[in-house]
Amino acid sequence: MDERYDSYCAVDPLFYDSLASSDVEAPGYAADRPPAPGWKREVKDDWLVHGPVAGSLPSQGWKIHVSARLDNAERVLARVMDYCEPRGIPFKHLRGPRMLLMRNSKYARRAASGKFITVYPRDDAELELTAKELAALLDGETGPYILSDLRYGDGPVYLRYGGFAARYCISAEGQVVPAVEDASGTLVPDRRDPVFHVPDWVTLPDFLAPHLAARNAATTTDLPYRIEKVIHFSNGGGLYEARDTRTGDRVVLKEARPHAGLDATGADAVTRLRREAETLRRLAGVPHLVRVHDEFSFGGHEFLALTFVEGRPLNRLVVERYPLVHLDADREAYTRWALDLHRQVAEAVDAIHAHGVVYGDLHMFNIMVGDDGDVTLVDFEVATPAAAAARPALRNQAFAAPRDRTGFDVDRYALACLRLALFLPLTAMLRLAPEKAAHLAEVVAEHFPVPRELLDESVAVILGEAATGTGHTPGHPVGPRTDPEDWPALRDRLAAAIGASATPHRDDRLFPGDIRQFAGADGGLNLAHGAAGVLWALHTSGAGTDPGHERWLIDRVREPASGSRLGFYDGLHGVAYVLDLLGHHGEALRLLDRCLDEPWTELGDDLMSGLSGIALNLAHFAGRTGDRRYADAARRAVDVVVGRLGDVESVAEVSGGRHPHAGLLRGGAGTALMLLRMYELDHDESLLDHAETALRQDLRRCVRRDAGHLEVNEGWRTMPYLGEGSVGIGLVLDQYLRLRGGEDLRGAAEDIRRCADFPFYAQSGLFAGRAGIVTYLAGRGEREPARRQARLLSWHALPYRDGIAFPGEQLLRLSMDLATGTAGVLSALAATRPASPGRLPFLTPLPGAAPARPTPPAGD
């Protein structure tokens, strides 16, 4: 699970949302304190910014951060305000307690954690004095350690060099990122890592030298443990494989940072670590549990050493064995294995309950399975006495009980979800629609020989009291259908859900979607995750768009925000494309010209954000308008991409190297698509040569699975999907092969095609789910296989208002966007229609392209 998504589940029970975009912090910190005379304040994202009306600041420099806990934040803020306001020193602070909690939560970004107040000194002299005096004022106060900064003394004051003004540049990876100016005046990325860093051209002020020396004096050489491997970092601390140098025993070290890694109750990582040690000692006689080896403190952090468990997490074993993605697997053997694992886990949980303890965090990541098939439960930091009748303050949402369950019922709910998830790992959706459990059980029964009474028992536990009057009868599926034969009624139900979710009163987004909507000021506008993509899908599917929604988008790109991205799928080029499609030609051309005024040639090469997508869009507008400027700019983009392409050997196999990504959006397939479309415009044979190179670079990043199909190898997983997986490569490879031969490439295309036959895909989305598989099959002209996969989209389909909606990434909330949600499903279903115009942009020739004849590969 990508834990970032959990942070966006705190505001709305149905959609991902950001605390910064909501009014949950009203009135918030300092709400009852009017601005000082001659001062102004304004809300900016998570922050309330304070400064003198006539004041000015340098664009970058040393800034001071102050950390705080939930229980001392108001006191700390009052002292800082009382200090800064009379001296005219600008500052900002998080707007309220929930934002402070989320900023310091277990899965918050480590580089930003702890930063409650930011103070902006105007020069080094003011920096030194302010740091010294704030440290004295805040002596005795505590807060989380700010990992990105240098600590000043022993209190909550920290310093870092970085940008004050919002400036941006293009990173080495071709992305728009926050920037600072180097010694030559060039904008370079403002590094925001979870480690203190001084830019090469900046001299550390002399008064900070003792503090840097104190920081560097910390060493792990005195520990009686030798750390051999980092397993995982969270904002609460690290998890490490280590060896006890006194005994030679292998252990797992759990590190807890004080005041950081907060859970929903505000308890920090240290509190939970101590609770875990106490619980495990209480349960020392219970089989199938991890054991305590040692406890100790070091460097202000607390550590728990646990006996090393030989085995692998259950979630990884399920991925490796799961019959619905390994078509040659024995489903009966898998069923026996899975039910035996569930039996062992249930027995362990019953034994835990017999000791009066609620485990509280049962899910596949916390179940280790040994080579002998025995299970061991790990991670007891949220375990509580049953008598407390408490709810776990941290949870995996695919197994987390609803609010009406407490005590032992929390674990019983998780066990019921585990039984279903072992056969159909989609239980994260049950938080959105508990009644979906009955449908999932029917799917399991259809594909696995699981006794019906076990499935019915799990459904009854999940539904709880809601089971009364649901009308569910075992043997009858529950859930919306996604049969393309039901078109256009199916289209209209999807469009109804999208329309019902619209929030035209908001400035940041029109339709709820992925958490990437909240990355920058433009995340809710673009083609992949924003309003442009939803409007494109509604229009091309024939559902129609609301003129008010079109006006919403036009109004918000008339003056693009600083730092707006330029790419086709994640930026303004894609918005211009959609506006033109919707008939807003003048607005589209104005936006396109704004894009050309930016330093766009420094962007990366990819289709998502970079020059491949931009070249296609410029060539599209050149064909639409006849404007030579756009054609020349498109050719310039092509030349830059070709100049960077290199040869087949320059690809990175897993990481590093010149071309580290593969697939349609980030890899060579997107570049090859652009080159194919440009070849159709001018029939330059060298473009086909380069397209072949780009495709072969991607194929080098693929691995052949046991059943013979090709998937993109990401090192820790393999991917078959449209956006960053192998079928996206196959989609373009098929088009290349219509122009050129190559037996090895034809063989690769056939092996990729096998990725589109699985009964199971973890998500439903267009870029990383089943909708992308439907789009791929439709693009190959395989109408019936596409429709067969389209019908299986019902596994993810959920009711919303009077329509049908789909969950986004991680399945924790509904999404309406193109990349991850309902608009993407709408687009895929439309692509199954005869002569459908609903295919993704640029999968067909550009305006003005002449028919291209097949040509032999170079050297034939």
PDB file of C-alpha atoms in Angstrom, residues 220-476:
ATOM      1  CA  THR A 220      25.977   4.166  15.924  1.00  0.00           C
ATOM      2  CA  THR A 221      29.358   2.564  16.582  1.00  0.00           C
ATOM      3  CA  ASP A 222      28.623   2.293  20.289  1.00  0.00           C
ATOM      4  CA  LEU A 223      25.447   0.290  19.688  1.00  0.00           C
ATOM      5  CA  PRO A 224      25.611  -3.427  20.479  1.00  0.00           C
ATOM      6  CA  TYR A 225      23.876  -4.013  17.138  1.00  0.00           C
ATOM      7  CA  ARG A 226      25.188  -3.929  13.581  1.00  0.00           C
ATOM      8  CA  ILE A 227      22.568  -2.673  11.135  1.00  0.00           C
ATOM      9  CA  GLU A 228      22.716  -4.751   7.945  1.00  0.00           C
ATOM     10  CA  LYS A 229      19.705  -3.547   5.982  1.00  0.00           C
ATOM     11  CA  VAL A 230      17.065  -0.830   6.017  1.00  0.00           C
ATOM     12  CA  ILE A 231      13.647  -2.414   5.654  1.00  0.00           C
ATOM     13  CA  HIS A 232      11.493   0.680   5.762  1.00  0.00           C
ATOM     14  CA  PHE A 233      11.358   4.306   6.884  1.00  0.00           C
ATOM     15  CA  SER A 234       8.282   6.104   8.108  1.00  0.00           C
ATOM     16  CA  ASN A 235       7.919   9.442   9.839  1.00  0.00           C
ATOM     17  CA  GLY A 236       7.811   7.524  13.126  1.00  0.00           C
ATOM     18  CA  GLY A 237      11.280   6.017  12.614  1.00  0.00           C
ATOM     19  CA  GLY A 238      13.072   3.231  10.829  1.00  0.00           C
ATOM     20  CA  LEU A 239      12.813  -0.543  10.598  1.00  0.00           C
ATOM     21  CA  TYR A 240      16.122  -2.365  10.195  1.00  0.00           C
ATOM     22  CA  GLU A 241      17.540  -5.839   9.891  1.00  0.00           C
ATOM     23  CA  ALA A 242      20.430  -6.086  12.353  1.00  0.00           C
ATOM     24  CA  ARG A 243      22.627  -8.491  14.276  1.00  0.00           C
ATOM     25  CA  ASP A 244      23.284  -8.481  18.000  1.00  0.00           C
ATOM     26  CA  THR A 245      27.084  -8.253  18.186  1.00  0.00           C
ATOM     27  CA  ARG A 246      27.049  -9.817  21.670  1.00  0.00           C
ATOM     28  CA  THR A 247      25.184 -12.984  20.714  1.00  0.00           C
ATOM     29  CA  GLY A 248      25.207 -13.103  16.924  1.00  0.00           C
ATOM     30  CA  ASP A 249      21.397 -13.264  16.877  1.00  0.00           C
ATOM     31  CA  ARG A 250      19.554 -11.782  13.909  1.00  0.00           C
ATOM     32  CA  VAL A 251      16.983  -9.210  14.964  1.00  0.00           C
ATOM     33  CA  VAL A 252      14.672  -6.562  13.580  1.00  0.00           C
ATOM     34  CA  LEU A 253      15.160  -3.139  15.136  1.00  0.00           C
ATOM     35  CA  LYS A 254      12.145  -0.837  15.388  1.00  0.00           C
ATOM     36  CA  GLU A 255      13.069   2.795  15.911  1.00  0.00           C
ATOM     37  CA  ALA A 256      10.682   5.335  17.451  1.00  0.00           C
ATOM     38  CA  ARG A 257      11.156   9.102  17.124  1.00  0.00           C
ATOM     39  CA  PRO A 258       9.730  11.142  20.012  1.00  0.00           C
ATOM     40  CA  HIS A 259       6.802  13.463  19.185  1.00  0.00           C
ATOM     41  CA  ALA A 260       6.683  12.133  15.592  1.00  0.00           C
ATOM     42  CA  GLY A 261       4.750   9.430  13.776  1.00  0.00           C
ATOM     43  CA  LEU A 262       1.472  10.462  15.383  1.00  0.00           C
ATOM     44  CA  ASP A 263      -1.646   8.321  15.131  1.00  0.00           C
ATOM     45  CA  ALA A 264      -5.258   9.495  15.104  1.00  0.00           C
ATOM     46  CA  THR A 265      -5.263   9.963  18.891  1.00  0.00           C
ATOM     47  CA  GLY A 266      -2.062  12.017  18.825  1.00  0.00           C
ATOM     48  CA  ALA A 267       0.055   9.241  20.356  1.00  0.00           C
ATOM     49  CA  ASP A 268       3.619   9.309  19.046  1.00  0.00           C
ATOM     50  CA  ALA A 269       5.891   6.499  17.874  1.00  0.00           C
ATOM     51  CA  VAL A 270       7.585   6.167  21.270  1.00  0.00           C
ATOM     52  CA  THR A 271       4.244   5.656  23.019  1.00  0.00           C
ATOM     53  CA  ARG A 272       3.270   2.949  20.566  1.00  0.00           C
ATOM     54  CA  LEU A 273       6.681   1.243  20.743  1.00  0.00           C
ATOM     55  CA  ARG A 274       6.455   0.969  24.519  1.00  0.00           C
ATOM     56  CA  ARG A 275       2.908  -0.342  24.178  1.00  0.00           C
ATOM     57  CA  GLU A 276       4.075  -2.957  21.685  1.00  0.00           C
ATOM     58  CA  ALA A 277       6.847  -4.196  23.982  1.00  0.00           C
ATOM     59  CA  GLU A 278       4.467  -4.404  26.922  1.00  0.00           C
ATOM     60  CA  THR A 279       1.852  -6.277  24.868  1.00  0.00           C
ATOM     61  CA  LEU A 280       4.335  -8.791  23.465  1.00  0.00           C
ATOM     62  CA  ARG A 281       5.670  -9.554  26.935  1.00  0.00           C
ATOM     63  CA  ARG A 282       2.103 -10.112  28.091  1.00  0.00           C
ATOM     64  CA  LEU A 283       1.549 -12.495  25.153  1.00  0.00           C
ATOM     65  CA  ALA A 284       4.899 -14.263  25.463  1.00  0.00           C
ATOM     66  CA  GLY A 285       3.252 -17.704  25.700  1.00  0.00           C
ATOM     67  CA  VAL A 286       0.997 -17.313  22.659  1.00  0.00           C
ATOM     68  CA  PRO A 287       2.191 -19.209  19.554  1.00  0.00           C
ATOM     69  CA  HIS A 288       2.576 -17.591  16.130  1.00  0.00           C
ATOM     70  CA  LEU A 289       3.718 -14.203  17.519  1.00  0.00           C
ATOM     71  CA  VAL A 290       7.004 -12.330  17.138  1.00  0.00           C
ATOM     72  CA  ARG A 291       9.114 -12.204  20.348  1.00  0.00           C
ATOM     73  CA  VAL A 292      10.909  -9.367  22.164  1.00  0.00           C
ATOM     74  CA  HIS A 293      14.701  -9.590  22.153  1.00  0.00           C
ATOM     75  CA  ASP A 294      15.695  -6.259  23.752  1.00  0.00           C
ATOM     76  CA  GLU A 295      14.701  -2.672  24.469  1.00  0.00           C
ATOM     77  CA  PHE A 296      17.022   0.348  24.619  1.00  0.00           C
ATOM     78  CA  SER A 297      17.361   4.098  23.984  1.00  0.00           C
ATOM     79  CA  PHE A 298      19.924   5.792  21.762  1.00  0.00           C
ATOM     80  CA  GLY A 299      20.352   9.391  20.633  1.00  0.00           C
ATOM     81  CA  GLY A 300      17.002  10.375  22.085  1.00  0.00           C
ATOM     82  CA  HIS A 301      15.192   7.670  20.112  1.00  0.00           C
ATOM     83  CA  GLU A 302      13.793   4.426  21.504  1.00  0.00           C
ATOM     84  CA  PHE A 303      14.380   0.999  20.002  1.00  0.00           C
ATOM     85  CA  LEU A 304      12.701  -2.368  20.263  1.00  0.00           C
ATOM     86  CA  ALA A 305      14.715  -5.389  19.115  1.00  0.00           C
ATOM     87  CA  LEU A 306      12.522  -8.267  17.943  1.00  0.00           C
ATOM     88  CA  THR A 307      13.577 -11.776  17.099  1.00  0.00           C
ATOM     89  CA  PHE A 308      14.103 -12.131  13.375  1.00  0.00           C
ATOM     90  CA  VAL A 309      11.242 -14.010  11.716  1.00  0.00           C
ATOM     91  CA  GLU A 310      12.303 -16.287   8.902  1.00  0.00           C
ATOM     92  CA  GLY A 311       9.706 -15.954   6.207  1.00  0.00           C
ATOM     93  CA  ARG A 312       8.018 -13.552   3.836  1.00  0.00           C
ATOM     94  CA  PRO A 313       5.022 -11.225   4.168  1.00  0.00           C
ATOM     95  CA  LEU A 314       1.742 -12.830   3.135  1.00  0.00           C
ATOM     96  CA  ASN A 315       0.932 -10.073   0.643  1.00  0.00           C
ATOM     97  CA  ARG A 316       4.023 -10.926  -1.421  1.00  0.00           C
ATOM     98  CA  LEU A 317       3.269 -14.635  -1.375  1.00  0.00           C
ATOM     99  CA  VAL A 318      -0.274 -13.997  -2.558  1.00  0.00           C
ATOM    100  CA  VAL A 319       1.051 -11.910  -5.467  1.00  0.00           C
ATOM    101  CA  GLU A 320       3.413 -14.730  -6.443  1.00  0.00           C
ATOM    102  CA  ARG A 321       0.842 -17.520  -6.173  1.00  0.00           C
ATOM    103  CA  TYR A 322      -2.478 -15.897  -6.973  1.00  0.00           C
ATOM    104  CA  PRO A 323      -4.217 -18.054  -9.612  1.00  0.00           C
ATOM    105  CA  LEU A 324      -6.156 -15.215 -11.233  1.00  0.00           C
ATOM    106  CA  VAL A 325      -2.896 -13.636 -12.422  1.00  0.00           C
ATOM    107  CA  HIS A 326      -1.004 -16.918 -12.905  1.00  0.00           C
ATOM    108  CA  LEU A 327      -3.199 -18.782 -15.321  1.00  0.00           C
ATOM    109  CA  ASP A 328      -1.284 -22.064 -14.955  1.00  0.00           C
ATOM    110  CA  ALA A 329      -1.749 -22.133 -11.156  1.00  0.00           C
ATOM    111  CA  ASP A 330      -3.712 -24.907  -9.429  1.00  0.00           C
ATOM    112  CA  ARG A 331      -6.754 -23.188  -7.893  1.00  0.00           C
ATOM    113  CA  GLU A 332      -7.618 -26.131  -5.650  1.00  0.00           C
ATOM    114  CA  ALA A 333      -4.089 -26.283  -4.232  1.00  0.00           C
ATOM    115  CA  TYR A 334      -4.089 -22.523  -3.720  1.00  0.00           C
ATOM    116  CA  THR A 335      -7.435 -22.723  -1.922  1.00  0.00           C
ATOM    117  CA  ARG A 336      -6.134 -25.368   0.492  1.00  0.00           C
ATOM    118  CA  TRP A 337      -3.036 -23.262   1.162  1.00  0.00           C
ATOM    119  CA  ALA A 338      -4.993 -20.042   1.722  1.00  0.00           C
ATOM    120  CA  LEU A 339      -7.604 -21.615   4.006  1.00  0.00           C
ATOM    121  CA  ASP A 340      -4.873 -23.239   6.108  1.00  0.00           C
ATOM    122  CA  LEU A 341      -3.146 -19.875   6.521  1.00  0.00           C
ATOM    123  CA  HIS A 342      -6.423 -18.286   7.538  1.00  0.00           C
ATOM    124  CA  ARG A 343      -6.995 -21.074  10.076  1.00  0.00           C
ATOM    125  CA  GLN A 344      -3.582 -20.460  11.652  1.00  0.00           C
ATOM    126  CA  VAL A 345      -4.142 -16.708  11.839  1.00  0.00           C
ATOM    127  CA  ALA A 346      -7.610 -17.174  13.352  1.00  0.00           C
ATOM    128  CA  GLU A 347      -6.205 -19.521  16.008  1.00  0.00           C
ATOM    129  CA  ALA A 348      -3.490 -16.990  16.886  1.00  0.00           C
ATOM    130  CA  VAL A 349      -6.052 -14.190  17.139  1.00  0.00           C
ATOM    131  CA  ASP A 350      -8.287 -16.345  19.354  1.00  0.00           C
ATOM    132  CA  ALA A 351      -5.301 -16.973  21.662  1.00  0.00           C
ATOM    133  CA  ILE A 352      -4.568 -13.238  21.786  1.00  0.00           C
ATOM    134  CA  HIS A 353      -8.202 -12.594  22.710  1.00  0.00           C
ATOM    135  CA  ALA A 354      -7.970 -15.210  25.464  1.00  0.00           C
ATOM    136  CA  HIS A 355      -5.369 -12.949  27.096  1.00  0.00           C
ATOM    137  CA  GLY A 356      -7.757  -9.979  26.947  1.00  0.00           C
ATOM    138  CA  VAL A 357      -5.920  -8.221  24.097  1.00  0.00           C
ATOM    139  CA  VAL A 358      -7.208  -6.833  20.785  1.00  0.00           C
ATOM    140  CA  TYR A 359      -4.578  -7.133  18.044  1.00  0.00           C
ATOM    141  CA  GLY A 360      -6.088  -4.256  16.053  1.00  0.00           C
ATOM    142  CA  ASP A 361      -3.819  -4.327  12.998  1.00  0.00           C
ATOM    143  CA  LEU A 362      -4.458  -7.603  11.212  1.00  0.00           C
ATOM    144  CA  HIS A 363      -3.666  -7.448   7.501  1.00  0.00           C
ATOM    145  CA  MET A 364      -1.486  -9.266   4.959  1.00  0.00           C
ATOM    146  CA  PHE A 365       1.613  -7.121   5.512  1.00  0.00           C
ATOM    147  CA  ASN A 366       1.669  -8.116   9.196  1.00  0.00           C
ATOM    148  CA  ILE A 367       1.480 -11.862   8.579  1.00  0.00           C
ATOM    149  CA  MET A 368       4.844 -13.534   7.979  1.00  0.00           C
ATOM    150  CA  VAL A 369       4.826 -17.002   6.401  1.00  0.00           C
ATOM    151  CA  GLY A 370       7.768 -19.355   6.811  1.00  0.00           C
ATOM    152  CA  ASP A 371       9.032 -21.872   4.296  1.00  0.00           C
ATOM    153  CA  ASP A 372       7.234 -24.548   6.324  1.00  0.00           C
ATOM    154  CA  GLY A 373       3.920 -22.709   5.960  1.00  0.00           C
ATOM    155  CA  ASP A 374       3.719 -21.565   9.583  1.00  0.00           C
ATOM    156  CA  VAL A 375       2.523 -18.016  10.200  1.00  0.00           C
ATOM    157  CA  THR A 376       3.869 -15.375  12.583  1.00  0.00           C
ATOM    158  CA  LEU A 377       2.016 -12.176  13.428  1.00  0.00           C
ATOM    159  CA  VAL A 378       4.114  -9.007  13.708  1.00  0.00           C
ATOM    160  CA  ASP A 379       3.532  -5.314  14.529  1.00  0.00           C
ATOM    161  CA  PHE A 380       1.621  -4.949  17.795  1.00  0.00           C
ATOM    162  CA  GLU A 381       1.952  -1.184  18.209  1.00  0.00           C
ATOM    163  CA  VAL A 382      -1.812  -0.559  18.153  1.00  0.00           C
ATOM    164  CA  ALA A 383      -2.774  -3.581  20.272  1.00  0.00           C
ATOM    165  CA  THR A 384      -4.914  -2.629  23.282  1.00  0.00           C
ATOM    166  CA  PRO A 385      -6.653  -4.301  26.220  1.00  0.00           C
ATOM    167  CA  ALA A 386     -10.139  -5.405  25.213  1.00  0.00           C
ATOM    168  CA  ALA A 387     -11.541  -3.736  28.315  1.00  0.00           C
ATOM    169  CA  ALA A 388     -10.597  -0.338  26.873  1.00  0.00           C
ATOM    170  CA  ALA A 389     -13.182  -0.810  24.072  1.00  0.00           C
ATOM    171  CA  ALA A 390     -10.942   1.395  21.921  1.00  0.00           C
ATOM    172  CA  ARG A 391     -10.618   1.579  18.161  1.00  0.00           C
ATOM    173  CA  PRO A 392      -7.168   1.223  16.541  1.00  0.00           C
ATOM    174  CA  ALA A 393      -5.672   4.633  15.844  1.00  0.00           C
ATOM    175  CA  LEU A 394      -3.678   3.313  12.873  1.00  0.00           C
ATOM    176  CA  ARG A 395      -5.105   0.933  10.314  1.00  0.00           C
ATOM    177  CA  ASN A 396      -4.841  -0.708   6.950  1.00  0.00           C
ATOM    178  CA  GLN A 397      -8.110   0.359   5.390  1.00  0.00           C
ATOM    179  CA  ALA A 398      -8.612  -2.879   3.460  1.00  0.00           C
ATOM    180  CA  PHE A 399      -9.066  -4.618   6.842  1.00  0.00           C
ATOM    181  CA  ALA A 400     -10.161  -1.768   9.129  1.00  0.00           C
ATOM    182  CA  ALA A 401     -13.468  -2.252  10.898  1.00  0.00           C
ATOM    183  CA  PRO A 402     -16.157   0.439  10.650  1.00  0.00           C
ATOM    184  CA  ARG A 403     -16.785   2.749  13.584  1.00  0.00           C
ATOM    185  CA  ASP A 404     -19.498   0.575  15.110  1.00  0.00           C
ATOM    186  CA  ARG A 405     -16.990  -2.218  15.893  1.00  0.00           C
ATOM    187  CA  THR A 406     -14.842  -2.156  19.016  1.00  0.00           C
ATOM    188  CA  GLY A 407     -12.974  -4.688  21.105  1.00  0.00           C
ATOM    189  CA  PHE A 408     -12.643  -8.203  19.726  1.00  0.00           C
ATOM    190  CA  ASP A 409     -15.055  -7.352  16.897  1.00  0.00           C
ATOM    191  CA  VAL A 410     -12.298  -5.243  15.323  1.00  0.00           C
ATOM    192  CA  ASP A 411     -10.200  -8.375  14.817  1.00  0.00           C
ATOM    193  CA  ARG A 412     -13.175 -10.501  13.782  1.00  0.00           C
ATOM    194  CA  TYR A 413     -13.955  -8.007  11.044  1.00  0.00           C
ATOM    195  CA  ALA A 414     -10.332  -8.118   9.857  1.00  0.00           C
ATOM    196  CA  LEU A 415     -10.399 -11.929   9.821  1.00  0.00           C
ATOM    197  CA  ALA A 416     -13.536 -11.860   7.672  1.00  0.00           C
ATOM    198  CA  CYS A 417     -11.855  -9.437   5.253  1.00  0.00           C
ATOM    199  CA  LEU A 418      -8.729 -11.593   5.213  1.00  0.00           C
ATOM    200  CA  ARG A 419     -10.718 -14.650   4.146  1.00  0.00           C
ATOM    201  CA  LEU A 420     -12.156 -12.741   1.180  1.00  0.00           C
ATOM    202  CA  ALA A 421      -8.913 -10.922   0.371  1.00  0.00           C
ATOM    203  CA  LEU A 422      -6.921 -14.138   0.098  1.00  0.00           C
ATOM    204  CA  PHE A 423      -9.102 -14.962  -2.905  1.00  0.00           C
ATOM    205  CA  LEU A 424     -10.069 -11.495  -4.135  1.00  0.00           C
ATOM    206  CA  PRO A 425      -7.890  -8.703  -2.682  1.00  0.00           C
ATOM    207  CA  LEU A 426     -10.395  -5.889  -3.155  1.00  0.00           C
ATOM    208  CA  THR A 427     -11.635  -5.439   0.408  1.00  0.00           C
ATOM    209  CA  ALA A 428     -10.385  -1.840   0.602  1.00  0.00           C
ATOM    210  CA  MET A 429     -13.587  -0.940  -1.272  1.00  0.00           C
ATOM    211  CA  LEU A 430     -15.736  -2.168   1.615  1.00  0.00           C
ATOM    212  CA  ARG A 431     -15.167   1.075   3.489  1.00  0.00           C
ATOM    213  CA  LEU A 432     -16.985   2.799   0.612  1.00  0.00           C
ATOM    214  CA  ALA A 433     -19.798   0.261   0.240  1.00  0.00           C
ATOM    215  CA  PRO A 434     -19.985  -2.581   2.822  1.00  0.00           C
ATOM    216  CA  GLU A 435     -22.675  -4.320   0.780  1.00  0.00           C
ATOM    217  CA  LYS A 436     -20.020  -4.941  -1.890  1.00  0.00           C
ATOM    218  CA  ALA A 437     -18.855  -7.848   0.317  1.00  0.00           C
ATOM    219  CA  ALA A 438     -21.680 -10.005  -1.011  1.00  0.00           C
ATOM    220  CA  HIS A 439     -20.608  -9.357  -4.595  1.00  0.00           C
ATOM    221  CA  LEU A 440     -16.961 -10.146  -3.799  1.00  0.00           C
ATOM    222  CA  ALA A 441     -18.039 -13.397  -2.146  1.00  0.00           C
ATOM    223  CA  GLU A 442     -19.935 -14.391  -5.285  1.00  0.00           C
ATOM    224  CA  VAL A 443     -16.858 -13.743  -7.416  1.00  0.00           C
ATOM    225  CA  VAL A 444     -14.741 -15.853  -5.063  1.00  0.00           C
ATOM    226  CA  ALA A 445     -17.259 -18.694  -5.201  1.00  0.00           C
ATOM    227  CA  GLU A 446     -17.235 -18.563  -8.994  1.00  0.00           C
ATOM    228  CA  HIS A 447     -13.450 -18.940  -9.240  1.00  0.00           C
ATOM    229  CA  PHE A 448     -12.356 -20.940  -6.177  1.00  0.00           C
ATOM    230  CA  PRO A 449     -13.663 -24.064  -4.371  1.00  0.00           C
ATOM    231  CA  VAL A 450     -14.155 -22.212  -1.083  1.00  0.00           C
ATOM    232  CA  PRO A 451     -16.965 -23.681   1.040  1.00  0.00           C
ATOM    233  CA  ARG A 452     -20.020 -21.502   0.677  1.00  0.00           C
ATOM    234  CA  GLU A 453     -20.640 -21.377   4.423  1.00  0.00           C
ATOM    235  CA  LEU A 454     -17.220 -19.756   4.995  1.00  0.00           C
ATOM    236  CA  LEU A 455     -17.971 -17.031   2.480  1.00  0.00           C
ATOM    237  CA  ASP A 456     -21.430 -16.389   3.917  1.00  0.00           C
ATOM    238  CA  GLU A 457     -19.947 -16.195   7.409  1.00  0.00           C
ATOM    239  CA  SER A 458     -17.420 -13.579   6.264  1.00  0.00           C
ATOM    240  CA  VAL A 459     -20.108 -11.506   4.541  1.00  0.00           C
ATOM    241  CA  ALA A 460     -22.309 -11.600   7.649  1.00  0.00           C
ATOM    242  CA  VAL A 461     -19.435 -10.426   9.875  1.00  0.00           C
ATOM    243  CA  ILE A 462     -18.535  -7.613   7.478  1.00  0.00           C
ATOM    244  CA  LEU A 463     -22.121  -6.418   7.150  1.00  0.00           C
ATOM    245  CA  GLY A 464     -22.838  -6.717  10.871  1.00  0.00           C
ATOM    246  CA  GLU A 465     -26.190  -5.220  11.756  1.00  0.00           C
ATOM    247  CA  ALA A 466     -26.414  -3.893   8.192  1.00  0.00           C
ATOM    248  CA  ALA A 467     -27.046  -7.460   7.064  1.00  0.00           C
ATOM    249  CA  THR A 468     -30.637  -7.132   8.253  1.00  0.00           C
ATOM    250  CA  GLY A 469     -32.859  -6.072   5.424  1.00  0.00           C
ATOM    251  CA  THR A 470     -30.153  -5.914   2.768  1.00  0.00           C
ATOM    252  CA  GLY A 471     -32.055  -8.287   0.549  1.00  0.00           C
ATOM    253  CA  HIS A 472     -28.914 -10.306  -0.120  1.00  0.00           C
ATOM    254  CA  THR A 473     -29.456 -13.955  -0.760  1.00  0.00           C
ATOM    255  CA  PRO A 474     -26.370 -16.177  -1.027  1.00  0.00           C
ATOM    256  CA  GLY A 475     -25.840 -17.139  -4.632  1.00  0.00           C
ATOM    257  CA  HIS A 476     -27.063 -13.846  -6.109  1.00  0.00           C
TER     258      HIS A 476
END
